[in-house]
Coordinates of C-alpha atoms and ligand atoms in Angstrom, one line a residue:
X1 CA 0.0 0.0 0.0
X2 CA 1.2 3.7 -0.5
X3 CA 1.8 5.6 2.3
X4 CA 0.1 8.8 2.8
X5 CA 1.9 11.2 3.0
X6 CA 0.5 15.3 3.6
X7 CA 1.7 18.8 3.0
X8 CA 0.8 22.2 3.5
X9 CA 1.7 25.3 0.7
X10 CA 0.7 28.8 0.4
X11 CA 0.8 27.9 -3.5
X12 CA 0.3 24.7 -5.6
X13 CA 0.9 24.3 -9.4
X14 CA -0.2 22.0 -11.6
X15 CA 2.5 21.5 -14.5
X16 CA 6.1 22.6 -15.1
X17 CA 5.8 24.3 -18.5
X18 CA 6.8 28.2 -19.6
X19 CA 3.5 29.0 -17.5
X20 CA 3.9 26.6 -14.0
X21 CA 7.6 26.3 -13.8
X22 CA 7.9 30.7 -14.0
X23 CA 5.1 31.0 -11.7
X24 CA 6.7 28.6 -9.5
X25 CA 10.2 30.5 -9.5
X26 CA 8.1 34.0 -9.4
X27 CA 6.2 32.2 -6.2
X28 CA 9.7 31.3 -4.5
X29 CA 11.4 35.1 -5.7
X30 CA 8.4 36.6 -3.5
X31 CA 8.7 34.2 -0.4
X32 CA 5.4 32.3 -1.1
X33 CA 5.6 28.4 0.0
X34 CA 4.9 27.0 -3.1
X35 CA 5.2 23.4 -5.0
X36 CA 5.2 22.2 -8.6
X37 CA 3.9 19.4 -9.7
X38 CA 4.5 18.2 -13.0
X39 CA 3.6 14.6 -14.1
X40 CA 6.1 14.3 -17.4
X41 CA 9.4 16.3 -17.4
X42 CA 10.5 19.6 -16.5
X43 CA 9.9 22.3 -19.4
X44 CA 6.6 21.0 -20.6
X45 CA 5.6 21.2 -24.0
X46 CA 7.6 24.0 -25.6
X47 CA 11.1 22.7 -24.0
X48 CA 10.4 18.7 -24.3
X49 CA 8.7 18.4 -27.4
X50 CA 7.8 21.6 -28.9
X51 CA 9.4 25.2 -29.0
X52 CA 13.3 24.1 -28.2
X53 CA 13.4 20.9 -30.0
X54 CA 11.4 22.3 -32.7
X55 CA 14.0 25.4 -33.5
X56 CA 16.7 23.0 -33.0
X57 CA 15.6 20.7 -35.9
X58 CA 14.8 23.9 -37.7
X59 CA 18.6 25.2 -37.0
X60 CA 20.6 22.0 -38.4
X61 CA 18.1 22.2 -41.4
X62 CA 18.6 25.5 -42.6
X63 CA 22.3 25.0 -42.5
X64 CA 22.3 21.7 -44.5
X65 CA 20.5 23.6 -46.8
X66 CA 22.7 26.4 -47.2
X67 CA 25.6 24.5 -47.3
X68 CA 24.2 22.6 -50.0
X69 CA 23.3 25.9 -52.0
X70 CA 26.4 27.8 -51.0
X71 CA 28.2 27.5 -54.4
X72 CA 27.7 31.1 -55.4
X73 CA 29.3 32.2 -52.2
X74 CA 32.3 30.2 -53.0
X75 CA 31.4 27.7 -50.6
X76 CA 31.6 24.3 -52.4
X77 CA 31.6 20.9 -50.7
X78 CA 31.0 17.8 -52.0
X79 CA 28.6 15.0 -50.8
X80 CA 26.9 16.9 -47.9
X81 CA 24.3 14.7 -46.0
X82 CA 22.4 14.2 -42.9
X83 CA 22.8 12.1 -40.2
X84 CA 19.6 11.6 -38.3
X85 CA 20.6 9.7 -35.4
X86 CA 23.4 12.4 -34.7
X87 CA 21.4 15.6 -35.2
X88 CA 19.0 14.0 -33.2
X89 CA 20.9 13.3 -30.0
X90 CA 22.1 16.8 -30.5
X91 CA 18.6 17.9 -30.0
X92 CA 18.3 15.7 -27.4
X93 CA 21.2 17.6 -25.5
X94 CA 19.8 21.2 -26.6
X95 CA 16.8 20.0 -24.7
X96 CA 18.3 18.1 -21.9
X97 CA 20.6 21.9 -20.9
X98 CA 17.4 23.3 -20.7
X99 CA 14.8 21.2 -18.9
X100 CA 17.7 20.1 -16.2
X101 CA 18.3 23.4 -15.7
X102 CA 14.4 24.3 -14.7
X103 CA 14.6 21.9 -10.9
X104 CA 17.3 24.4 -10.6
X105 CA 16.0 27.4 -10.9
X106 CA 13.1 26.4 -8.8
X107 CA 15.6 24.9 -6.1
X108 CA 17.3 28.0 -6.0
X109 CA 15.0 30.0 -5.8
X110 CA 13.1 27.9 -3.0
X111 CA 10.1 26.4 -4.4
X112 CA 9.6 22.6 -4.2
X113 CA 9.0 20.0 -6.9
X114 CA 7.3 17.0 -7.4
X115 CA 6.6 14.5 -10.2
X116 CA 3.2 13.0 -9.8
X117 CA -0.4 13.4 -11.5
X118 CA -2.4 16.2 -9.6
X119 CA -6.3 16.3 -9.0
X120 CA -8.1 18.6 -7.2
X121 CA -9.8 16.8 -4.4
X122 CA -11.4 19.9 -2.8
X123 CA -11.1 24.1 -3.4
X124 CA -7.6 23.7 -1.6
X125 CA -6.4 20.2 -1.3
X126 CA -4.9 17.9 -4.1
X127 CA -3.8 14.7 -4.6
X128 CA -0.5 14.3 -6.0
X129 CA -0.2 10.2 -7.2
X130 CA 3.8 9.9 -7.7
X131 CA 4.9 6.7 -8.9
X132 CA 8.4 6.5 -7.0
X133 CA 10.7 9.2 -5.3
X134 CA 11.0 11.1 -2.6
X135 CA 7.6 12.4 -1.3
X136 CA 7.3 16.4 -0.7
X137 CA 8.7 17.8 2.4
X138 CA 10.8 14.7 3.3
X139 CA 13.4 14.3 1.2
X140 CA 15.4 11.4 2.9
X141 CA 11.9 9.0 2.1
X142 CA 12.2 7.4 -0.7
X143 CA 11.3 3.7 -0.4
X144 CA 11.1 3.8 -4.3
X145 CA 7.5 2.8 -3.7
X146 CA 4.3 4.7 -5.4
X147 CA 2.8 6.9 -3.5
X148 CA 0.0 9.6 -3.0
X149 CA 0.8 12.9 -1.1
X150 CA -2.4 15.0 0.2
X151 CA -1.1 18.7 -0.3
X152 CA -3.3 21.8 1.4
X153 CA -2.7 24.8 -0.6
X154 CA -4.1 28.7 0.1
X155 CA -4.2 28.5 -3.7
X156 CA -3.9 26.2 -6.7
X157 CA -2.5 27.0 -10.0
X158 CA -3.8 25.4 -13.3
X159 CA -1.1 25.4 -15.9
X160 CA -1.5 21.9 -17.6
X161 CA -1.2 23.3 -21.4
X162 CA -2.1 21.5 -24.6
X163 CA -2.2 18.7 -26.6
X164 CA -2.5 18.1 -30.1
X165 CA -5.7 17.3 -31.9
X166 CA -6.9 14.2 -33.7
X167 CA -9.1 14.4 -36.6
X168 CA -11.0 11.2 -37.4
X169 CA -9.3 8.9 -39.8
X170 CA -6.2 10.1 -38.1
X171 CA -5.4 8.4 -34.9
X172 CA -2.1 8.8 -34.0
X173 CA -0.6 5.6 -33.8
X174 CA 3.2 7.0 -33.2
X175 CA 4.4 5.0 -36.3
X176 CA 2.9 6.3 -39.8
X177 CA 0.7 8.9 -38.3
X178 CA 2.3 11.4 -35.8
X179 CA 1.9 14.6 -34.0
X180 CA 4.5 17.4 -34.0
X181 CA 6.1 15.4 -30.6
X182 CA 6.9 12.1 -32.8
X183 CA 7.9 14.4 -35.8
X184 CA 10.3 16.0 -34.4
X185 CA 11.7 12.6 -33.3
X186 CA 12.1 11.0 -36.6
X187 CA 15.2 9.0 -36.7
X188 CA 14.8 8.5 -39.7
X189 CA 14.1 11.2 -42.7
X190 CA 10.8 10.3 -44.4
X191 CA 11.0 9.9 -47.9
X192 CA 7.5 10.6 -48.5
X193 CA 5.6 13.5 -45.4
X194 CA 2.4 14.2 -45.7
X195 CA 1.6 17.0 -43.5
X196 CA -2.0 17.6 -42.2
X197 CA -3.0 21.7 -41.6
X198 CA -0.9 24.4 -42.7
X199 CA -0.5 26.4 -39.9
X200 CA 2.2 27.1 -37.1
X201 CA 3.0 23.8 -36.9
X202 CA 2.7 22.7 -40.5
X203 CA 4.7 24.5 -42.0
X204 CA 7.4 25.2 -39.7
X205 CA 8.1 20.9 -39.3
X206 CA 7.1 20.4 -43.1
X207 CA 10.0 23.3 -44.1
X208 CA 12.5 21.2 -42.2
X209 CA 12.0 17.8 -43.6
X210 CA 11.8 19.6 -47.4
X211 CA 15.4 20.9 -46.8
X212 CA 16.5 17.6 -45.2
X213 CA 15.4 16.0 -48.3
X214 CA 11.9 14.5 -47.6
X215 CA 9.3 15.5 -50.2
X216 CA 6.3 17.3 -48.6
X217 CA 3.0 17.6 -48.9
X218 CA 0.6 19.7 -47.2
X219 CA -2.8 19.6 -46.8
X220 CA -4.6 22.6 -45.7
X221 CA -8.8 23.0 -45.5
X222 CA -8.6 26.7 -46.0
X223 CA -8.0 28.7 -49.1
X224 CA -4.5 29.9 -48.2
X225 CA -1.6 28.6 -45.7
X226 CA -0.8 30.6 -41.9
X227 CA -5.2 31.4 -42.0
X228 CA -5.1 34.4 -39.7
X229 CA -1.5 36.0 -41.0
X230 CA -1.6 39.1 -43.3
X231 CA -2.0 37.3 -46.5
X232 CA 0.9 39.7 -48.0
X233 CA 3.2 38.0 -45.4
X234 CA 1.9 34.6 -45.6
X235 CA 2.8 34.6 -49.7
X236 CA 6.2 35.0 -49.1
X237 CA 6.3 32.2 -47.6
X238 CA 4.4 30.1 -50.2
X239 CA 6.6 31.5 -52.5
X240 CA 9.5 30.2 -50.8
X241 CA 7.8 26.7 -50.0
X242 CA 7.1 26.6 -53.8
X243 CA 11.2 26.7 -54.3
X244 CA 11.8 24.0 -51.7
X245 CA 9.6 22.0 -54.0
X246 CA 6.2 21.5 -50.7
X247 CA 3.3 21.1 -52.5
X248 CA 0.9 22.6 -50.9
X249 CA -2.6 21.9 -51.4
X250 CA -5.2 24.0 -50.5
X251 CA -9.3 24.2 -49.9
X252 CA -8.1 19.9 -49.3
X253 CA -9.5 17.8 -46.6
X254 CA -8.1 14.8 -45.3
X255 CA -10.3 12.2 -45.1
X256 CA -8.8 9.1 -44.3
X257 CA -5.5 6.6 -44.6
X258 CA -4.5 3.3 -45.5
X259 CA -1.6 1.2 -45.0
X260 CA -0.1 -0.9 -48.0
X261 CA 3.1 -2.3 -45.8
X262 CA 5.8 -0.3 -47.5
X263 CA 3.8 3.7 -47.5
X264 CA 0.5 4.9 -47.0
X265 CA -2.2 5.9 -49.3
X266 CA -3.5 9.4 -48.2
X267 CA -6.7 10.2 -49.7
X268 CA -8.2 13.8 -49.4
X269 CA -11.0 15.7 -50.7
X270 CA -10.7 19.0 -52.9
X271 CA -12.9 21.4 -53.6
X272 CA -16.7 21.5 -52.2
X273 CA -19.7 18.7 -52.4
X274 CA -20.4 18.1 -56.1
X275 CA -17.6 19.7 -57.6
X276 CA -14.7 18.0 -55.5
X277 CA -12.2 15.6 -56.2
X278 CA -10.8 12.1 -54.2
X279 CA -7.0 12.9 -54.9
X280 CA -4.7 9.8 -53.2
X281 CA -1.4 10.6 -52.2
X282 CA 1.5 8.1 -51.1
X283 CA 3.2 8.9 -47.7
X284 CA 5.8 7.4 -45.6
X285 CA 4.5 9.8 -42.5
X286 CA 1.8 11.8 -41.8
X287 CA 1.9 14.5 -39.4
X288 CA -1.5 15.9 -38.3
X289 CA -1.1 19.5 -37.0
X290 CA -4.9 20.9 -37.2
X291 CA -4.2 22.9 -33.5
X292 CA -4.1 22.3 -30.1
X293 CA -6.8 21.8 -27.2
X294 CA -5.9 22.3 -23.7
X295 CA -6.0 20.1 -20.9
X296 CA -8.8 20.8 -18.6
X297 CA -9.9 17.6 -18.5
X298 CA -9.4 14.9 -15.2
X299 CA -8.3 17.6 -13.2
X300 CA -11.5 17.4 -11.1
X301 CA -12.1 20.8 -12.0
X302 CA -16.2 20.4 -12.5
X303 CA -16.8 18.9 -9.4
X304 CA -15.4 22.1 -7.9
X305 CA -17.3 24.2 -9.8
X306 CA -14.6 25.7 -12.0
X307 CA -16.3 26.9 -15.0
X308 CA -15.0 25.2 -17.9
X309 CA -15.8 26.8 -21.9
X310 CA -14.9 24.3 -24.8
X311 CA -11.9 23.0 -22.9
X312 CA -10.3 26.6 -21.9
X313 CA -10.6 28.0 -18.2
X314 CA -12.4 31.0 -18.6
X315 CA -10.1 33.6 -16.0
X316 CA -10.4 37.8 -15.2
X317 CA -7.0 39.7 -15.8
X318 CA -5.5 38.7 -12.6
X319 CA -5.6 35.0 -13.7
X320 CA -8.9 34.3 -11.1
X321 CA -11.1 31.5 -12.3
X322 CA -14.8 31.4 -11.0
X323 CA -13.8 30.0 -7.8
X324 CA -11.7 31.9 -5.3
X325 CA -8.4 30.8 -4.7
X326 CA -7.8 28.6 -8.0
X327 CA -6.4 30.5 -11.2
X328 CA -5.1 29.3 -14.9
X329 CA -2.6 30.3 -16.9
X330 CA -1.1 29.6 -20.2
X331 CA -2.6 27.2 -23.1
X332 CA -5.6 26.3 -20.5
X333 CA -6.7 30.1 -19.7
X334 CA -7.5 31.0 -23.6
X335 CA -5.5 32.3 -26.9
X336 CA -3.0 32.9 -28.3
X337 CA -1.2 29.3 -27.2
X338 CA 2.4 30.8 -26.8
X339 CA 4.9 30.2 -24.3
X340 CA 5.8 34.1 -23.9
X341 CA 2.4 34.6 -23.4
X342 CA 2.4 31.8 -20.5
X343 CA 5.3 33.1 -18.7
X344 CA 4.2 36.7 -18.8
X345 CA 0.7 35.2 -16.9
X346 CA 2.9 33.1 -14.5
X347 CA 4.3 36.3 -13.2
X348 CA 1.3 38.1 -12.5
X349 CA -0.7 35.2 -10.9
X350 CA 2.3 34.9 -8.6
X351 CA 2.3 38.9 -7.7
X352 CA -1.3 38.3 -7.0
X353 CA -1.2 34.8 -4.8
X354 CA 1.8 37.2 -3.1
X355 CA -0.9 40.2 -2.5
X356 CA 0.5 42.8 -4.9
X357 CA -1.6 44.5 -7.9
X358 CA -1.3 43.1 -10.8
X359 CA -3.2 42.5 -14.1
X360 CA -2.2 41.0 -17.5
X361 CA -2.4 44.4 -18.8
X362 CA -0.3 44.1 -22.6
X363 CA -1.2 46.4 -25.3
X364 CA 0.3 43.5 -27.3
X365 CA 1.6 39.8 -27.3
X366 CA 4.3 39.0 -30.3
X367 CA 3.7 36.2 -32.6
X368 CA 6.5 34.4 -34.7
X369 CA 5.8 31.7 -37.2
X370 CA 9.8 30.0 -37.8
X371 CA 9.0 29.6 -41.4
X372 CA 11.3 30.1 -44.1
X373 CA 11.3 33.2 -44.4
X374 CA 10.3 33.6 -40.9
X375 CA 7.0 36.0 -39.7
X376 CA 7.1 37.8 -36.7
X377 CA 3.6 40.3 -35.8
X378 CA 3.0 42.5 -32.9
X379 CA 0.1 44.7 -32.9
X380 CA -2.8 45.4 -34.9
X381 CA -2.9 45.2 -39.1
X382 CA -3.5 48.1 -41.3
X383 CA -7.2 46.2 -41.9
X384 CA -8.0 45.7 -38.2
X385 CA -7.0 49.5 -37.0
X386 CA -9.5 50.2 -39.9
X387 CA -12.3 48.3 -38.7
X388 CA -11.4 49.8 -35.8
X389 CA -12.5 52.9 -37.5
X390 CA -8.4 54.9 -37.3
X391 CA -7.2 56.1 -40.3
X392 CA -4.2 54.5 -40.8
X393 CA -0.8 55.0 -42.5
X394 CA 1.8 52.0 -43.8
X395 CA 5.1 52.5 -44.1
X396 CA 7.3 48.9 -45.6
X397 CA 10.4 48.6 -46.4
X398 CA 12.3 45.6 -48.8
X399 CA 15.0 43.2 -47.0
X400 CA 16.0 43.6 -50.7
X401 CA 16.7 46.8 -49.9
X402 CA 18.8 46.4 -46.8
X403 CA 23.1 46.0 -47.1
X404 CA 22.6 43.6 -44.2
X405 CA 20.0 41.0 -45.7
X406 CA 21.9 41.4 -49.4
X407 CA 25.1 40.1 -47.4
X408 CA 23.2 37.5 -45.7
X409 CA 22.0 36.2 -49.0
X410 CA 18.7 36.2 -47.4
X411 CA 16.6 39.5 -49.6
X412 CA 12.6 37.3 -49.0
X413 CA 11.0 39.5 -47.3
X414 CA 9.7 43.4 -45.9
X415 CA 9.0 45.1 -42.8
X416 CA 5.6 46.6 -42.6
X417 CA 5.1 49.7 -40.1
X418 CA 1.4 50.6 -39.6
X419 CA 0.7 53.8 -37.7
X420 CA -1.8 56.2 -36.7
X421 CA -2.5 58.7 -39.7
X422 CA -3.2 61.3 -37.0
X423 CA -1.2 60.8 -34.0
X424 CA 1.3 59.3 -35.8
X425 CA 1.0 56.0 -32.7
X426 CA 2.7 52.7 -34.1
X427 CA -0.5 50.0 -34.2
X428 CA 1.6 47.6 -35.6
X429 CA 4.5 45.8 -37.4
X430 CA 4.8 43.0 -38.7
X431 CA 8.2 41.2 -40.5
X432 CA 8.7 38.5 -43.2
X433 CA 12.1 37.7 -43.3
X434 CA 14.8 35.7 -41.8
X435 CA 15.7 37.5 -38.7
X436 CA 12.6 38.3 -38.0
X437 CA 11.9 36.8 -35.0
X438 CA 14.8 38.3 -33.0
X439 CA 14.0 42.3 -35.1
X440 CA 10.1 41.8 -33.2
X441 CA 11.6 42.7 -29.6
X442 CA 11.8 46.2 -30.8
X443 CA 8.6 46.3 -32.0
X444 CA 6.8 45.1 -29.2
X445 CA 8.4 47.5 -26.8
X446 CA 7.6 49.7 -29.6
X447 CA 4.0 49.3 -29.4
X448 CA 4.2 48.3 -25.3
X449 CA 5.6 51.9 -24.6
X450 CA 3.3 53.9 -26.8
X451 CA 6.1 55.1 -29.5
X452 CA 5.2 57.1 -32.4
X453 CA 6.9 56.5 -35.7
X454 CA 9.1 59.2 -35.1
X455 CA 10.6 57.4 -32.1
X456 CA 11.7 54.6 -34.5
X457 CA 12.6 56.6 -36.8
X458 CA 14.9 59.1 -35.2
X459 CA 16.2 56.1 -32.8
X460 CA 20.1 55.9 -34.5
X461 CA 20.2 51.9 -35.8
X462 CA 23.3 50.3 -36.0
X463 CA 24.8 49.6 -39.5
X464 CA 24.8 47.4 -41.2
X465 CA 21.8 45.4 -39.2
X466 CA 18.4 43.9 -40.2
X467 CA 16.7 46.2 -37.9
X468 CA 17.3 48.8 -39.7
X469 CA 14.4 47.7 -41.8
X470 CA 12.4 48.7 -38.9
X471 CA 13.7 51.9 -38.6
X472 CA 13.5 52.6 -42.7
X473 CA 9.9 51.3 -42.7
X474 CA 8.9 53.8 -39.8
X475 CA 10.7 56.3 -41.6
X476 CA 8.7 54.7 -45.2
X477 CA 5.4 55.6 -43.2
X478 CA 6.3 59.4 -42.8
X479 CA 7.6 59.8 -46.3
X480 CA 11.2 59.9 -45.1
X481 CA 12.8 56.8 -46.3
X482 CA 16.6 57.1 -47.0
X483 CA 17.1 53.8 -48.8
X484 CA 13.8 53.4 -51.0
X485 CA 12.0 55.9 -53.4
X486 CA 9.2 57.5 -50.8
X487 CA 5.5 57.3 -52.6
Ligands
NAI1 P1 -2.9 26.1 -36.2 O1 -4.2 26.4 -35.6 O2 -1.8 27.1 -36.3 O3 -3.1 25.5 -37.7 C1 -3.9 24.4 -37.9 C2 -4.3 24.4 -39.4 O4 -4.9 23.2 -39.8 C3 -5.2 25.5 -39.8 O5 -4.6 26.2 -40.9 C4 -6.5 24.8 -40.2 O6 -7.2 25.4 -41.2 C5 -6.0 23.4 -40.7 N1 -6.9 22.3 -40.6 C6 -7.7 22.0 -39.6 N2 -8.4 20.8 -39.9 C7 -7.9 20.4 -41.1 C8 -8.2 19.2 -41.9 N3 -9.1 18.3 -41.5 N4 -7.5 19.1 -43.1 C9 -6.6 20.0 -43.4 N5 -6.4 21.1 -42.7 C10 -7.0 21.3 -41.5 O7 -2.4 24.8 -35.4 P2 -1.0 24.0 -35.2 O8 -0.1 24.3 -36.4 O9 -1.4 22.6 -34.9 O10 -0.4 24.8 -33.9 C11 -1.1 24.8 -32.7 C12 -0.7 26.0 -31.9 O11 0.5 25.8 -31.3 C13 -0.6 27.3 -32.7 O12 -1.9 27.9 -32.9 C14 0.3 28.1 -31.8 O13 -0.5 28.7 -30.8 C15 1.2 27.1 -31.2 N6 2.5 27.0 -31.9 C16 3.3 28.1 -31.8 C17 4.5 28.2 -32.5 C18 5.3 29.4 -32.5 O14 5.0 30.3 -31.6 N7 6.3 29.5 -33.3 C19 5.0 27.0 -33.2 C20 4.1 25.9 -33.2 C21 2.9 25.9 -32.6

């Protein structure tokens, strides 16, 4: 039999990802008695199997590729290949630096951890089933035996995250059909990927296999790829996947798989009712990456009350769900699903379990799609302001344009400012480009402090950078541009 064992915290949270493991730390930084519990590793989603290992795979890719296109910069090598078993233990170890380092950071800054599966058993107790190790609070038991701790907490913190969806056909059996977790563990590279949905996910694992050398195919049910990007920044990257030879099928639905030993026989559905067409497909993997739904489920959060809307935890800007003392964070409290966006939440729900003032209060949350070229969006577009009823002014700038990007051999791509006709306020910018996703952190503080195009503008860039873009396309939007012909 496990033996019972209880505890008592000011704070409890469920799940160590970039929402439970910061609050956790942010809990232990403000002297709060806290515990984490997390049931798989350290890190969660985005440091395990998502975010990290994701950019790592992405990394290695993009310089295979230009390696393997670096003849007109002189760079010639002969018989440059992959091997998959390597560059995947090097992910491995990317991810390993990072999730061992997370049980330090919340050692040192003195908030407890425990693996186990956590349920809420009452408004402020939980049951924490471990399956071996030392039990919380008394770290010289471990008997190596299961057991189930009892933990009393002031307040408990949801931050279990996501999962990915199925789609019916598509169960994923962790062999021919995978989620973005077993894709970006293939050991070996798939001839033959079909990829299901062309969004985030989609097309950022689908780019990497095509420059490893898989052929790719994606399969997306709307009319364009990235729905919900500015279609002028979305086509730059179609362009692009065009080159690395994706096919990418649009206004298709998968409908259903079989297996013929060697491949699989994809069949989808184009076009609508009458006028649509069975196309089959062969595959060697299929990756299904239609979104993500969070975990809310198991959790004995309807017992308690805790009001629960199509899987998300409906919360107020302090992180508060319906019943006092329990809050969410992260993929479970609502959109966007972004790790940034989870660790910003973690902080204030641990200011507010600590009894300061605080509110998720952002003007803006940055977005960045690691496409090739890659998209990075803070703020509102020119389209929105409008509807918004503000007149609006756009300033963009070429990376074809820019010393920087012509010595990178990288020129896909702009920088589009959109500001205030009137006051002149930046509402927005958003960048297709490679670099992209690190040029957004000036955007966003941009936007965050209130800046007016002329802060960008007159702000002295360093030369020769790929922000500068930024600064050129702020200037673009006041009819100042230096490096383009102002229209
Ligand atoms: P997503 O919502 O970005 O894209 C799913 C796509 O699948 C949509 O374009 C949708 O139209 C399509 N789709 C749905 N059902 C389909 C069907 N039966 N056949 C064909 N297409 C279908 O979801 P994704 O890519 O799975 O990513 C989930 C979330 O994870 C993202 O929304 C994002 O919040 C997060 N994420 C963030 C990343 C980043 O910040 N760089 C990277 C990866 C994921």
């Amino acid at each position: 039999m496990p033996q019972p064992v209880e505890a008592h915290v000011q704070a409890l949270v469920i799940g160590a990802g970039p929402g439970g493991y910061v609050a956790g730390i942010r809990l232990g930084q403000l002297k709060v008695r806290s515990l984490v519990v997390e049931k798989d590793q350290p890190g969660g989603v985005c440091l395990n199997v998502g975010c990290i290992p994701s950019k790592a795979l992405i990394t290695a890719s993009k310089y295979f590729d230009k390696l393997k296109h670096g003849a007109d910069m002189g760079i010639l090598g002969d018989n440059i290949r992959v091997d998959m078993t390597k560059m995947q233990a090097w992910k491995s170890d990317v991810v390993g630096k990072l999730t061992g380092g997370v049980r330090q950071l919340l050692k040192s800054n003195g908030c407890d951890y425990l693996a186990g599966t956590a349920k809420l058993t009452g408004p402020h107790t939980v049951e924490v089933r471990s399956a071996a190790g030392p039990a919380v609070g008394s770290p010289g038991v471990d008997d190596g035996k299961p057991r189930t701790t009892t933990v009393h907490a002031d307040n408990i913190v949801l931050a279990t995250g996501s999962r990915p969806i199925e789609i019916p056909g598509f169960k994923f059996d962790g062999a021919r059909v995978v989620d973005s977790t077993g894709a970006l563990a293939f050991l070996e590279i798939p001839r033959r990927l079909v990829v299901i949905g062309g969004g985030y996910i989609g097309i950022e694992i689908g780019t990497l296999y095509a420059k490893l050398g898989s052929h790719v195919t994606v399969i997306e049910a709307l009319p364009a790829i990235l729905p919900g990007t500015d279609p002028e920044l979305a086509q730059v990257v179609a362009r692009k996947l065009r080159k690395l030879e994706v096919d990418v099928l649009t206004g298709a639905k998968a409908k259903s798989w079989v297996d013929k030993g060697s491949h699989a026989v994809v069949t989808l559905q184009t076009g609508d009712g009458d006028k649509g067409e069975s196309v089959q497909i062969d595959a060697d993997k299929i990756l299904v990456a239609v979104g993500r739904r969070p975990n809310s489920e198991g959790l004995g959060l309807e017992a308690l009350g805790v009001r629960v809307e199509r899987g998300f935890v409906p919360v107020d800007r302090s992180m508060r769900t319906n019943v006092p003392g329990i809050y969410a964070i992260g993929d479970l409290a609502g959109q966007p699903m972004l790790a940034h966006k989870a660790s910003r939440e973690a902080e204030v729900v641990a200011e507010v379990i600590a009894g300061h003032r605080a509110e998720m209060d952002v003007r803006c949350i940055p977005a960045v799609i690691f496409s090739d070229p890659e998209i990075s969006t803070v703020g509102i577009t020119a389209d929105e302001a409008q509807k918004l009823g503000r007149k609006v002014k756009i300033g963009k700038f070429p990376f074809a344009a820019l010393g920087r990007a012509i010595a990178n051999a990288d020129t896909d791509g702009f920088v589009k400012v959109v500001i205030d006709a009137g006051s002149r306020e930046v509402l927005g910018i958003h960048v297709v480009g490679n670099g992209a996703s690190d040029m957004i952190a000036e955007a966003a503080l941009a936007i965050e402090m209130g800046a007016l195009a002329d802060d960008l503008s007159l702000t002295i860039h360093a030369h020769p950078t790929l922000p500068e873009a930024i600064m050129e396309a702020a200037k673009a939007s006041l009819g100042e541009a230096i490096h383009i012909v102002n229209r």
